[in-house]
Amino acid sequence: MDPLFMALSYYKRRKFEDCVTTCTKILDKNPYDQAAWALKAKALTEQVYIDEVEADDQGIAEMVMDDTSVAQVSRPGTSLKAPTSAGVNQAVRPVSQSGRPVSGFVRPGTQSGRPGTMEQALRTPRTAHTARPVTSASGRFVRLGTASMLSNPGGPFINLSRLNYNKYAMRPNLAKVLFEYIFYHENDVRNALELAALASEHQQFKDWWWKVQLGKCYHRLGMFRDAERQYKSALKQQVMLDTVLLLGKVYQRLDQPLQSIETFKQGLEKFPNESSLLVATARIYDGMNDVENTTKWYKDVLESDGVNIEAIASIAANYFYSDQPEIAIRLYRRLMQMGVYNVELFNNLGLCCYYAQQYDMTLKCFERAIDLANDDELADVWYNIAHLALGIGDNTMAYQCLRLALSANNGHAEAYNNLAVLELQRGDFERAKALFRSAAELAPMSYEAHYNQATLAEAVGDLQSSYISALKATKAFPEHVDSKDLLKKLKQHFTNL
Amino acid sequence: AGPKRKIKARKAAKLPSIERRNWLIHSHFIRKEFDGCKSLIQEQLVETNGQCEYAIYIQALMLRSDGEIQQSLELFQACHQINPKNPDNMKQIAKNLILLGKHKSAIECYNHATDLGERDWEICHCLGVCYQFLKQLDQAEQCFLEALSKGKHTVTYSVLAKLYLEQQETKKAIDILQKGVDFAPENTDLLTSLGLLHLRNESFHRAFELLGQALTYDPENYKAILAAGSLMQKHGDFDVALTKYRVAAQRVPESSSLWNNIAMCFFGKKKNVAAISCLKRANYLSPFDWRILYNLSLLHLTMQQYASAFQFASTAIGLKSDHGPLYMLLAVGLANLGQDDNAEQAYLKAMELNSNDPHTLINYCVFLHNRGNSQKAANILGNFHKLSDDKSVSVEKELFEISKRLSAVLNVGEKIVVEKEKVEKHRKKKATKKTES
């Protein structure tokens, strides 16, 4: 059979490795076969392709040094950087290490709060702010580039420095393939930008596709206003879903969530009930800690797209933390019926079953979760089993579970805190104190450890430390009544007499 | 004009008095204008080369109210060096030592202060606090009493009451709190604590009076609201209690005792599902509270969900193993789960812990009768009758009726299924639910 036909067929069936080898063979025979060249470039790109809309990775530098937002002190409810905590009760729903309530679904762009300074960013745990370990700048793109070169033992497929972009820009069929190759495979945004600019000029700025690509390049380079201009101009020519999503993302980076929502709403007029737009809107509300709207939009998603994992998981988490574990079970079971099979799901299902008093399923779910887990996840599973043990009144088992959680993940702040509480019940004050301290250091934004430290210090009469801890507790959870009462009492001690 | 100029010249030649701006510092301080006060103090200290005692003293006080006890302590020590004869400085040093948790050194300092000046009520009171922390309770009591004899202060009353409670002397605590309330009838803390003590002693009328008084002075005092609500619950005024709790729920939305009491209100109004969801929230908020678990178990028994009832009862037993009625609940659950032998064991344990609980007796009797052990059932019923003859134990009417039916059946030997009595006993249990203390 014709090798080029085979290669094309491989590509269509997404067998990229085979496609690449076939193309290499054709190119060895005839180095000037442009069809094979383009196909190979496409196959190589597809191997490492990541949707640009979802790939939203912010390194430390972007989070701390970047000043793209216009308003420094924004009104509450109009910014992603200073979300209001109203509507979320910390006494019921746990917070992540950086102080935002835990969400139901983790995605690459999840930013659970931002570090204030560079020093603080370096000191906090690596996964406290994003779903992946934080790097100094968006490190994912660098890493992908090098990895792809390694997979090519014969050296890079195209030597970018030798290309004459002018020549390729004239030929739109090759230019698009080459651009995608440079952008996704080589991650060389500067060269990609050059090619895109030339090609767009050659098309007399009439092709929306090139404008969107230019916008993507600007976005990656951190030139958000330029990106915005390109996207807008592309939208004037042709309204595409992708462009709307990308434009919304730019506004998010500029810290203008309301503008972003507005963009998505306009998109929804063009594409009614489009689930990706609904999801994007829900995410922004989630970023602003607006639980009510988040749930509403996720519910809209489920109406048009009944198997959206993100929506189901988020709604389920919300139900669980608002005293309705039974409904959460139904949603998680739906996820299971859809074929999702991972630690988190079994973990959540186990917890829900326990809190909904379906005792027959609980332990089985946790057993499955343990089987599937890696180290960090294992810690969470053991931590939850400890809750179960406390629930059946078996403190020894809870103690063991918490120790197991700590041995799996040494930085599990909640486990330290609960272990300390158990130590207190056993009467070992010194150990409890030390454990509370480590919990408070690991998770400075959750109030429990601080409050516990404060009460403990107050009980032994060390009011100075108690005061410091109570201050931290009220800072982490301003509405906590017990902390406030304690603080008031301490203030009285300090001023009276 | 001549003599006037002379006077002026003489004044200028005079050295500035060290204490000359104390009045200004003081007036800034008492108005809480701390910023102005600080700069003034700084000026004064530079002018006097750090010899102005009062400036340092006020600075230390400000630091203390900011919570920086250690630095404040150092400044008071500097004051003491400037003026070693002032007992006030010594007292403040001691006070700071108390705040830092160094009670032994604080006692020494107070003794030193007594040597410098007279022994006033403040010294006595603080010494008492120190001794209390060091667990020398007798000495602490003496100190507090001495403090009261020198000057009456509400703080002393409340710490002394706490001391008595620690020694399990409720009567004395009530007496001292009563004196405190007579002295300061508008102090809501004293009123509430006294009310709670009366509640614990089952003198409900007085308790209600005191709590009502506390609530008129401070309608948002959630401790008083909770206690008053539980009193109303006891008398069956569930709707009134719920309106009270509504006020408290806005102030303390995450208080487990509050949710517990709300749940039992719903239970009283036969809204069992609402009650269970409230109780589960309470249990989520405070998993170590056995009372909540007890109520949960009880509710699940009435809902005939015996597996859950057993579950909660056994958890509660894990947290509090010396409470008879808990074993009884466990036994009822077990009997309904078909585990008769275990149920028997649980009943025996319940009888062992509290053989005078009429509910346990009746339930055990029914259980024995259902198993066909009429002989022993009759014995237990005899015990129950003995108990009900005793005037000191109050037994409800429903139990009497059941016991009558039982004795009839036991004599005749007819089979009956008495399921209802479980529903009856919870009324009594609501007494256990004031969990404020």
Coordinates of C-alpha atoms in Angstrom, one line a residue, chain A residues 103-107 275 278-287 290-306 308-316 318:
Chain A
S103 CA -13.5 22.6 45.9
G104 CA -14.9 19.5 44.3
F105 CA -12.7 19.3 41.3
V106 CA -9.1 20.0 40.8
R107 CA -7.9 21.2 37.4
S275 CA -21.4 23.5 28.4
L278 CA -21.3 27.4 31.4
V279 CA -18.5 25.6 33.1
A280 CA -16.1 28.5 32.6
T281 CA -18.7 30.9 34.2
A282 CA -19.2 28.5 37.1
R283 CA -15.4 28.4 37.7
I284 CA -15.1 32.1 37.9
Y285 CA -17.9 32.3 40.5
D286 CA -16.1 29.5 42.3
G287 CA -12.9 31.6 42.2
D290 CA -19.7 32.6 45.5
V291 CA -21.1 29.2 46.3
E292 CA -24.7 30.0 45.3
N293 CA -23.9 31.1 41.8
T294 CA -21.3 28.4 41.3
T295 CA -23.9 25.7 42.1
K296 CA -26.5 27.4 39.9
W297 CA -24.2 27.4 36.9
Y298 CA -22.9 23.9 37.4
K299 CA -26.5 22.8 37.6
D300 CA -27.1 24.5 34.2
V301 CA -24.1 22.6 32.9
L302 CA -25.7 19.3 34.0
E303 CA -29.0 20.2 32.2
S304 CA -27.2 20.4 28.9
D305 CA -24.5 17.9 29.6
G306 CA -25.5 15.2 32.0
N308 CA -19.9 16.5 33.0
I309 CA -17.5 15.3 35.7
E310 CA -16.5 18.6 37.0
A311 CA -20.0 19.8 37.5
I312 CA -21.1 16.6 39.2
A313 CA -18.2 16.6 41.5
S314 CA -18.5 20.2 42.5
I315 CA -22.2 20.0 43.2
A316 CA -21.6 16.8 45.2
N318 CA -21.3 21.3 48.0

